PDB file of C-alpha atoms in Angstrom:
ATOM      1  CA  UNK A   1      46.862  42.079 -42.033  1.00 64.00           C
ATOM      2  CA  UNK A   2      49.832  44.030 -43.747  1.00 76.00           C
ATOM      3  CA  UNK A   3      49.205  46.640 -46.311  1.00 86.00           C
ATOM      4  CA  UNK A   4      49.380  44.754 -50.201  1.00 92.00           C
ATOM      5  CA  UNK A   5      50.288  48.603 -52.377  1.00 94.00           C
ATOM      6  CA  UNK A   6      49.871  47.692 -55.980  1.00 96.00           C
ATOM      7  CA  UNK A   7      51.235  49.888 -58.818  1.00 97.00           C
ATOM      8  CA  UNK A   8      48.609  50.690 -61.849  1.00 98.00           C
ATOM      9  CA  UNK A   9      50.077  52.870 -64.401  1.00 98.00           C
ATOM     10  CA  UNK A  10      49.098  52.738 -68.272  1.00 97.00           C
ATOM     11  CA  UNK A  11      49.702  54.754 -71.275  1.00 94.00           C
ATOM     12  CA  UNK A  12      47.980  57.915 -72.581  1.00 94.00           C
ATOM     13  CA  UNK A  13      43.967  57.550 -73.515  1.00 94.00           C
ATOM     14  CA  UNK A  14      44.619  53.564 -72.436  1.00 95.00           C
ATOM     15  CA  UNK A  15      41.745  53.441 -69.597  1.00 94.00           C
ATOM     16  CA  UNK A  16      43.441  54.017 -66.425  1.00 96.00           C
ATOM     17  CA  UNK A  17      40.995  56.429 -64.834  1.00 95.00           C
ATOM     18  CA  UNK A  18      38.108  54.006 -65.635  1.00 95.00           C
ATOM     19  CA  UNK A  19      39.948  51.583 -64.342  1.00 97.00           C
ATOM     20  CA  UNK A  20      41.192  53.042 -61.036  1.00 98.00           C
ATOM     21  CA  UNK A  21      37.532  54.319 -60.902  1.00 97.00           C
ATOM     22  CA  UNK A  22      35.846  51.005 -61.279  1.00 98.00           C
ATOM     23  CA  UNK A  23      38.815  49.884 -58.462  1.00 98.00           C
ATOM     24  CA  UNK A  24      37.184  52.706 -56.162  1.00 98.00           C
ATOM     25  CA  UNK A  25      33.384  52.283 -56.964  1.00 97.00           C
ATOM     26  CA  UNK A  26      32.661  49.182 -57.317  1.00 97.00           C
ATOM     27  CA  UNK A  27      35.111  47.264 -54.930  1.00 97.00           C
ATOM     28  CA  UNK A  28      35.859  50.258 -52.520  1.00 96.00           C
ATOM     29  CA  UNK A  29      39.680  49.729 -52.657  1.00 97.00           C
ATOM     30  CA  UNK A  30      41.172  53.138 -51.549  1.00 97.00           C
ATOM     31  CA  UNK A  31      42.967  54.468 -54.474  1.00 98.00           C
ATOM     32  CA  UNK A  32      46.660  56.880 -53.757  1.00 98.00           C
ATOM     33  CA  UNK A  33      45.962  58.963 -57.129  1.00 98.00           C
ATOM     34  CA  UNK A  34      49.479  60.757 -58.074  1.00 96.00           C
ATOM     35  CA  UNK A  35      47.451  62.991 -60.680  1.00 95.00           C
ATOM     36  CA  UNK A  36      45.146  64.285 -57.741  1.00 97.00           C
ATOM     37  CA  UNK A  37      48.131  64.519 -55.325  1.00 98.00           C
ATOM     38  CA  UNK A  38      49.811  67.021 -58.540  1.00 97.00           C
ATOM     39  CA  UNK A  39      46.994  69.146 -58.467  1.00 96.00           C
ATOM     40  CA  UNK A  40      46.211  69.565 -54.524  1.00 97.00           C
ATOM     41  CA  UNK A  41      49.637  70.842 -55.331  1.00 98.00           C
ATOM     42  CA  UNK A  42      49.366  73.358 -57.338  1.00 98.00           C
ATOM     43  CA  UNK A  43      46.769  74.317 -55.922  1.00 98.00           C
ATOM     44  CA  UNK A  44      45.643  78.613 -56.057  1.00 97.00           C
ATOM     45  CA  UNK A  45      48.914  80.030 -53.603  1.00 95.00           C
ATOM     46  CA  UNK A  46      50.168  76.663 -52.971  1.00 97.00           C
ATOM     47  CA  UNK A  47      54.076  76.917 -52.304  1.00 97.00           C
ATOM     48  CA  UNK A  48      54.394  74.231 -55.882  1.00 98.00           C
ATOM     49  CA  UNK A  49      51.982  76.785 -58.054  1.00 98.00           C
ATOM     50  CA  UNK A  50      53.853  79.992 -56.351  1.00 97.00           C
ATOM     51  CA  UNK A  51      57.842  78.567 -57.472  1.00 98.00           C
ATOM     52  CA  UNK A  52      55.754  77.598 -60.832  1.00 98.00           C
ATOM     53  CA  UNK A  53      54.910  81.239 -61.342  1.00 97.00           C
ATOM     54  CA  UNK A  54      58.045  82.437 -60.318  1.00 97.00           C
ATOM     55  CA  UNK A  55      59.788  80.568 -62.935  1.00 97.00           C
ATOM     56  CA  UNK A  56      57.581  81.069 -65.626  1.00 97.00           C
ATOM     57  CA  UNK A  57      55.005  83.934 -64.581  1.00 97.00           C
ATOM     58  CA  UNK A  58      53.092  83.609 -67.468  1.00 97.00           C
ATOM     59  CA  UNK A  59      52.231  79.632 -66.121  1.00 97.00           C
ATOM     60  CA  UNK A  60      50.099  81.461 -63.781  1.00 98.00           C
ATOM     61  CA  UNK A  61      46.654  83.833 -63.298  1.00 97.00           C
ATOM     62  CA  UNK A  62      48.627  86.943 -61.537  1.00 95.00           C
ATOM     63  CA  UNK A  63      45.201  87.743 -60.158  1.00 95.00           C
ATOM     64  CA  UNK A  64      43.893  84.742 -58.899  1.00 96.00           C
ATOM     65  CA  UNK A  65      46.647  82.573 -58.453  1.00 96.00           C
ATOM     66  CA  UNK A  66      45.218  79.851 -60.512  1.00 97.00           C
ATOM     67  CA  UNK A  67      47.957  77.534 -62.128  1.00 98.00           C
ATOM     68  CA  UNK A  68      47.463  77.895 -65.848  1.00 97.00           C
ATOM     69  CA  UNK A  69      47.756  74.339 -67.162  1.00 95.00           C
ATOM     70  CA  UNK A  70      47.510  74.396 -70.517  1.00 90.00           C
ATOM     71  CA  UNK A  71      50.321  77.105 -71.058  1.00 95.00           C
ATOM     72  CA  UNK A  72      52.303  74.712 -68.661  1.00 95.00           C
ATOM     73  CA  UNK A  73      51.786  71.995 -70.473  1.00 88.00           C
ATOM     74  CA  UNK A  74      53.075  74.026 -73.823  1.00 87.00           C
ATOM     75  CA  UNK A  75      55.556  75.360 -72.186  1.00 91.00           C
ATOM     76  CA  UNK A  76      57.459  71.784 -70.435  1.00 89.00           C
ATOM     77  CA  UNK A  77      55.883  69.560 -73.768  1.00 82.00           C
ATOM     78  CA  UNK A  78      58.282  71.800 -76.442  1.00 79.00           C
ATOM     79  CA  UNK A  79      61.119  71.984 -73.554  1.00 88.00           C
ATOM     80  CA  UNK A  80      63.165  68.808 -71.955  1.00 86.00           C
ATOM     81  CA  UNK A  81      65.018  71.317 -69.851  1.00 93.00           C
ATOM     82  CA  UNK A  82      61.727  72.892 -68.623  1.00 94.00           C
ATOM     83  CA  UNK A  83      60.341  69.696 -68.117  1.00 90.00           C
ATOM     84  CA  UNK A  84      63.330  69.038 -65.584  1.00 92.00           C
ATOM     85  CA  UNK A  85      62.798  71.886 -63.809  1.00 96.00           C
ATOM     86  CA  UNK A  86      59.243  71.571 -63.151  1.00 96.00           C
ATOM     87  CA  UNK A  87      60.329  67.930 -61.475  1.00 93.00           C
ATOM     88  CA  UNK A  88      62.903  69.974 -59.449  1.00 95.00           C
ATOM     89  CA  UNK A  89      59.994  72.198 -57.972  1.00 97.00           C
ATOM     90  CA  UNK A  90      57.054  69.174 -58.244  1.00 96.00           C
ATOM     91  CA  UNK A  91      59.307  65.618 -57.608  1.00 93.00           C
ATOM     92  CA  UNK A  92      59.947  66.215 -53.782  1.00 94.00           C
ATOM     93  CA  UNK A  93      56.743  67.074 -52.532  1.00 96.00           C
ATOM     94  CA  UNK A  94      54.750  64.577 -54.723  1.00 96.00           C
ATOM     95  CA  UNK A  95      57.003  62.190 -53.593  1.00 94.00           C
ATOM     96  CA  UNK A  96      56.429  62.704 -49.320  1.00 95.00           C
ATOM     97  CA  UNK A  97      53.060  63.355 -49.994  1.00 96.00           C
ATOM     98  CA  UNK A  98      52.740  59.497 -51.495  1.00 95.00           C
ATOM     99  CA  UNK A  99      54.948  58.287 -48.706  1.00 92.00           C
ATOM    100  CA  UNK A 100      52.522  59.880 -45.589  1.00 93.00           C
ATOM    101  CA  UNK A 101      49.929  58.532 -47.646  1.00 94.00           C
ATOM    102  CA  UNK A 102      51.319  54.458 -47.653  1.00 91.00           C
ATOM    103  CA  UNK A 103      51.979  54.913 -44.241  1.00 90.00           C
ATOM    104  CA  UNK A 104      48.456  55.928 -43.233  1.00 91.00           C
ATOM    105  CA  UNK A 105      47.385  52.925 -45.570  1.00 91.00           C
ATOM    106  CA  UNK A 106      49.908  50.593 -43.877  1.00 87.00           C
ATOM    107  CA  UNK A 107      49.298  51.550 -40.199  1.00 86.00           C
ATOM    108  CA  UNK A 108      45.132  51.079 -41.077  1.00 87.00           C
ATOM    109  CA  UNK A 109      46.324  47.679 -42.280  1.00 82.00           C
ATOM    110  CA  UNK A 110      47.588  46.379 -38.944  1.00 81.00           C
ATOM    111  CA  UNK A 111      44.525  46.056 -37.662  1.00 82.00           C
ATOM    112  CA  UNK A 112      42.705  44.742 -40.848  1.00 78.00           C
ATOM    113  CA  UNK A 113      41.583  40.581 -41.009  1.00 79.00           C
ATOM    114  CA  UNK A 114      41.718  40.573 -44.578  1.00 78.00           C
ATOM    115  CA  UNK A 115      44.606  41.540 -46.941  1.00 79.00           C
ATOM    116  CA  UNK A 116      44.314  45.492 -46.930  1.00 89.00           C
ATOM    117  CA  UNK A 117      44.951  46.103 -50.613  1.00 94.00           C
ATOM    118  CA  UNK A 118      45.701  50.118 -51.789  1.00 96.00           C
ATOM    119  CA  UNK A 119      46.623  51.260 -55.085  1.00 98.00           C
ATOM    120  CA  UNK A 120      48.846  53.584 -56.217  1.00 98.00           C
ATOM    121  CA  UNK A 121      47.383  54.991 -59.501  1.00 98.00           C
ATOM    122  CA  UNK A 122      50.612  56.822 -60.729  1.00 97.00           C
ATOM    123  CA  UNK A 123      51.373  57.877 -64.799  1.00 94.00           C
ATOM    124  CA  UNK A 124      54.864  57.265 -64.238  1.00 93.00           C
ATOM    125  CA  UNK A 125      55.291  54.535 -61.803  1.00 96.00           C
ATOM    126  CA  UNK A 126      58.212  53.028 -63.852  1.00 96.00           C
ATOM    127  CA  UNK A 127      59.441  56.629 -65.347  1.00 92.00           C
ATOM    128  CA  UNK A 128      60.225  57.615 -61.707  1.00 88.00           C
ATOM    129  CA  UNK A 129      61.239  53.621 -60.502  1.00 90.00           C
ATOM    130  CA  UNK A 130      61.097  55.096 -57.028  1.00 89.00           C
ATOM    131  CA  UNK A 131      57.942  53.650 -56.067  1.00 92.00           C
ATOM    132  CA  UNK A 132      58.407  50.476 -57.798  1.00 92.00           C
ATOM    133  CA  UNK A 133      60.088  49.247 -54.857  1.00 89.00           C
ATOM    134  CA  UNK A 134      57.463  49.770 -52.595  1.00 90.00           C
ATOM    135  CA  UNK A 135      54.771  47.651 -54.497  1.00 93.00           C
ATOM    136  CA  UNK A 136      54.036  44.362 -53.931  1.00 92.00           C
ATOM    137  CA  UNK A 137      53.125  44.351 -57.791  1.00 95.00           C
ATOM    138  CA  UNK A 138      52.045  46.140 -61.042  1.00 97.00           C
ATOM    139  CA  UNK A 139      48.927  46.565 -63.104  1.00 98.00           C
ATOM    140  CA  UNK A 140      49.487  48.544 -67.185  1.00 98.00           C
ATOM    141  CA  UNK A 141      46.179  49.299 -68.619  1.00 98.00           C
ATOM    142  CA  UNK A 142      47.135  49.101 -72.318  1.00 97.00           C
ATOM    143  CA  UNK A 143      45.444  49.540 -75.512  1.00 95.00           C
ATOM    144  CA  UNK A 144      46.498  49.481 -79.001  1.00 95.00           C
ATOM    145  CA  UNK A 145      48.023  52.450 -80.540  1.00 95.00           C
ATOM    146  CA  UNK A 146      45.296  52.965 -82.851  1.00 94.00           C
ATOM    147  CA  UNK A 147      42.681  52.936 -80.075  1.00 94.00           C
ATOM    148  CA  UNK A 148      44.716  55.690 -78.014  1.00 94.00           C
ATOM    149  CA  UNK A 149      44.672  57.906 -81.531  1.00 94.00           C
ATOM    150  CA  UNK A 150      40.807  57.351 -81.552  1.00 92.00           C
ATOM    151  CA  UNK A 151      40.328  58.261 -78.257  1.00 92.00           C
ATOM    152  CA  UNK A 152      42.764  61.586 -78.013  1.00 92.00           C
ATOM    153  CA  UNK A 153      41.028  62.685 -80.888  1.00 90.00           C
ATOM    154  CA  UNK A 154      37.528  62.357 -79.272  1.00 88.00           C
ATOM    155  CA  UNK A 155      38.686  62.935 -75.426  1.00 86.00           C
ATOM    156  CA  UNK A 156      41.280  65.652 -75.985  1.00 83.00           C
ATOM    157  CA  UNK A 157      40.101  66.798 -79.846  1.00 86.00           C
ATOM    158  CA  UNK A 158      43.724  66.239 -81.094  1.00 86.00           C
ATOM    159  CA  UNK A 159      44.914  65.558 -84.343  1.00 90.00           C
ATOM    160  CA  UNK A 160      46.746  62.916 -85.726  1.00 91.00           C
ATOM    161  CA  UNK A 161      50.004  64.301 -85.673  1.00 90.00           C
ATOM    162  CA  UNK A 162      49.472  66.121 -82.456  1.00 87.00           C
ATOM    163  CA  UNK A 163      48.186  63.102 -80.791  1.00 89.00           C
ATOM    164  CA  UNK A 164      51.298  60.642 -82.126  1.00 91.00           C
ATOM    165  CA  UNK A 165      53.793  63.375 -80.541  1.00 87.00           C
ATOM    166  CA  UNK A 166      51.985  63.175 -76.870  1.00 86.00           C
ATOM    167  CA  UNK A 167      52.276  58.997 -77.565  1.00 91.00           C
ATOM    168  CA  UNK A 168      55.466  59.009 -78.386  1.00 89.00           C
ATOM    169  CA  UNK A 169      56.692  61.431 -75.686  1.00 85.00           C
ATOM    170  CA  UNK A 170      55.933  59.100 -72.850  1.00 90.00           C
ATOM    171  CA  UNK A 171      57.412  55.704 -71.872  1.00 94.00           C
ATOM    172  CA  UNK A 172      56.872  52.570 -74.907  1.00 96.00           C
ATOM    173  CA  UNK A 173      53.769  50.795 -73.831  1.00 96.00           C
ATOM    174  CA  UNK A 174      55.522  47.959 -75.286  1.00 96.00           C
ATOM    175  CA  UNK A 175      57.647  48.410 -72.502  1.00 97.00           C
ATOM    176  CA  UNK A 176      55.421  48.937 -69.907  1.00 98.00           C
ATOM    177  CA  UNK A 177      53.651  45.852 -70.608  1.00 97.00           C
ATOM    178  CA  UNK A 178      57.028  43.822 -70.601  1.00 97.00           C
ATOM    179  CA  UNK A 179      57.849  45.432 -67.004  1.00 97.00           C
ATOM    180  CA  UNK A 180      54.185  44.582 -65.937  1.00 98.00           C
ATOM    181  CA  UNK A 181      53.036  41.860 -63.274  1.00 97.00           C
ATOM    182  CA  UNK A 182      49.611  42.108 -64.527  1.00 98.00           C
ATOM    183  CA  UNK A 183      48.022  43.919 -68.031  1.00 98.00           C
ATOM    184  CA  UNK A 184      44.535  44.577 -68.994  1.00 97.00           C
ATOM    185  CA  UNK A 185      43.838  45.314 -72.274  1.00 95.00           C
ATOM    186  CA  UNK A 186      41.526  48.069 -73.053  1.00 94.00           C
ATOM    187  CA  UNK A 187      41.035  47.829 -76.799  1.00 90.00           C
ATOM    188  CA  UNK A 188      36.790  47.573 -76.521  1.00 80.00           C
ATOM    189  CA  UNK A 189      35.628  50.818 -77.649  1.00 69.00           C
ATOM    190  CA  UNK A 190      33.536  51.653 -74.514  1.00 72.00           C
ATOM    191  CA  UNK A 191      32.446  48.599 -73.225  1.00 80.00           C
ATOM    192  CA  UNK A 192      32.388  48.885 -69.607  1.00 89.00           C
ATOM    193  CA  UNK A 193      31.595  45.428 -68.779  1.00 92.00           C
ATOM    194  CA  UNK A 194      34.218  43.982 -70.091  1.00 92.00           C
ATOM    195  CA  UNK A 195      36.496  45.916 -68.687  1.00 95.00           C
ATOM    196  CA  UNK A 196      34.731  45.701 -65.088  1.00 96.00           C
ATOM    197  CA  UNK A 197      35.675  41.603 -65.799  1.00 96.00           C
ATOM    198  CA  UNK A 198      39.065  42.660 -66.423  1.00 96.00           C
ATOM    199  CA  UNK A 199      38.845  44.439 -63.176  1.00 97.00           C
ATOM    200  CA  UNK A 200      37.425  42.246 -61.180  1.00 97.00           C
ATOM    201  CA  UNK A 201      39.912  39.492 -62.530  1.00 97.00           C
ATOM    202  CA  UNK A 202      42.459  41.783 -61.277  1.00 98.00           C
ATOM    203  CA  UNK A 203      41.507  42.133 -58.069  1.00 97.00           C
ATOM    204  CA  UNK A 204      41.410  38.429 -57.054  1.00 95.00           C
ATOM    205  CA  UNK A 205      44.678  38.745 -58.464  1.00 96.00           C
ATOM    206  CA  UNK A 206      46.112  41.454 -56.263  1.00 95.00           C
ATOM    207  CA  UNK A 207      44.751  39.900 -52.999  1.00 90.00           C
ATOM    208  CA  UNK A 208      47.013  37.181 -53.632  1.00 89.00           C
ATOM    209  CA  UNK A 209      50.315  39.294 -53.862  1.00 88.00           C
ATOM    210  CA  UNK A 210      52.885  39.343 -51.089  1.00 73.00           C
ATOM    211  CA  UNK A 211      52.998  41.917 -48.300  1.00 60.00           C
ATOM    212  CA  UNK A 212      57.180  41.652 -47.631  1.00 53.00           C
ATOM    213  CA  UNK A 213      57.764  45.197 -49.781  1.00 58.00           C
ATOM    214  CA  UNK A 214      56.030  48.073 -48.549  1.00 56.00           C
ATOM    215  CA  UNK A 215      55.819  46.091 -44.592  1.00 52.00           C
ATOM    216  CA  UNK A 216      59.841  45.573 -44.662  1.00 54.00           C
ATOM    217  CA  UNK A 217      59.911  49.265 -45.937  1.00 60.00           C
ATOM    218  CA  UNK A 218      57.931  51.234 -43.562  1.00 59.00           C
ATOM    219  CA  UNK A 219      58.691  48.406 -40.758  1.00 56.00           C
ATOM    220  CA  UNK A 220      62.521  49.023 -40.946  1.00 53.00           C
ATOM    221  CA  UNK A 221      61.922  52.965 -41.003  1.00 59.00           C
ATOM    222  CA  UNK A 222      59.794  52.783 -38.217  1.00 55.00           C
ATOM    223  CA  UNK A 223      62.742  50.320 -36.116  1.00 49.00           C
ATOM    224  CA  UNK A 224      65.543  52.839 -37.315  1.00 54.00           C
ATOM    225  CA  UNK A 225      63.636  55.796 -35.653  1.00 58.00           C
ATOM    226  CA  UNK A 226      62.516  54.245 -32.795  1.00 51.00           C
ATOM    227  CA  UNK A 227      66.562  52.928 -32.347  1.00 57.00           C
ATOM    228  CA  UNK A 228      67.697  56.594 -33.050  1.00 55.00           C
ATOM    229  CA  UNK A 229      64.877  58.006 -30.581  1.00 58.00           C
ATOM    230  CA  UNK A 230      66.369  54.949 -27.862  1.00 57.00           C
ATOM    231  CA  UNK A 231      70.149  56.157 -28.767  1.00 53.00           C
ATOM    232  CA  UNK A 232      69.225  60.227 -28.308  1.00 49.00           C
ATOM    233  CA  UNK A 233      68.102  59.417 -24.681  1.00 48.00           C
ATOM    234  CA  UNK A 234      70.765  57.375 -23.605  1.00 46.00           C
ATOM    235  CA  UNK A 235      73.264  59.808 -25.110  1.00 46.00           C
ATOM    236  CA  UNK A 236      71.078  62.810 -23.622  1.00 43.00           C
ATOM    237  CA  UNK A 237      71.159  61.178 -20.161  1.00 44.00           C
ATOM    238  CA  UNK A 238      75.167  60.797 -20.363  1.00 45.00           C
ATOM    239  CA  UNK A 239      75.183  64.413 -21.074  1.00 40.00           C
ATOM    240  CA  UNK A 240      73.076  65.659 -18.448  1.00 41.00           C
ATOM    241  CA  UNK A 241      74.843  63.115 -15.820  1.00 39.00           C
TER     242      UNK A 241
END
């Protein structure tokens, strides 16, 4: 059956990687992780991590090669035009490497009986939008705001005030929630089962989502290059006539 791509995106210290993990483990639904994809990336010598160092050489070990990502992080967090620019280097190839990665997903689908579900784990699905139109629907894992403070300062050791400014600098979650098909609420201060029962609630729910997004997408590019391979040959043979 066709490929069902859902969305799951959440806000900072919210649950997302336990949830995506849970999605992985325990119910084996392959899992299109943006944050991985970012750091296969920037990678030691990757072309991503060499323009990186280029533009701001101290971003990166001169000896190794190793991205250094907690200067980049200082460096784009303080600066909305360096923030830009590292989309200008990062955007493009993040964004093919997703697409060959649906389309590997959607061509394994054909031959699947059962809906073939995939998830796109991505930080910024509706920052970006782009991929929004590929997914058949959308999962937030959301907290409250006072559960994302407790867990920054435990996860990341952050203060209060340092903490607030990395909440504040990404999308509302009051907004991501409103934009959201589907939320699960993360406020249980590590209780794993009951978010694994959010989880699994969520799954029956994605297995009934439709399949007309990502199949009209990649079906349509597919027709338009096999109609542009069909018109090169008949316009090569006229030429060579």
């Amino acid at each position: 059956m066709p490929l069902v791509l859902i969305g799951l995106t959440g806000g900072i210290a919210c649950g997302k990687s336990s949830v995506s993990a849970i999605l992985a483990d325990e119910h084996h639904i392959p899992i299109i992780d943006a944050d991985l994809i970012v750091r296969e990336l920037q990678a030691p010598g990757a072309p991503c991590t060499r323009e990186i160092g280029r533009r701001w050489p101290e971003c990166v070990d001169p000896v190794t090669g190793q991205l250094r990502r907690e200067v980049l992080g200082r460096v784009v967090f303080a600066d909305a035009g360096a923030r830009r620019e590292l989309a200008g280097i990062m955007n493009g190839p993040i964004f093919r490497t997703i697409l060959s990665r649906i389309f590997s997903h959607w061509w394994r689908g054909l031959f699947s009986r059962a809906p073939y579900v995939v998830v796109l784990d991505a930080p910024t699905l509706f920052e970006t939008k782009l991929f929004t139109y590929f997914v058949s629907g959308t999962v937030v894992v959301a907290c409250s705001q006072e559960r994302q403070l407790e867990r920054l300062a435990a996860r990341n050791k952050m203060g209060r005030a340092e903490a607030m400014d990395r909440i504040n600098s990404q999308m509302p979650l009051a907004r991501k929630r409103a934009l959201a098909d589907l939320v699960i609420e993360n406020d249980a201060a590590d209780d794993m089962a009951a978010l694994a029962a959010s989880v699994r609630s969520a799954v029956a729910w994605m297995g009934g989502q439709g399949r007309h997004r990502v199949t009209a997408l990649v079906g349509g590019a597919l027709a338009a290059c096999v109609g542009l391979l069909a018109a090169t040959v008949v316009v090569g043979g006229k030429l060579l006539s």
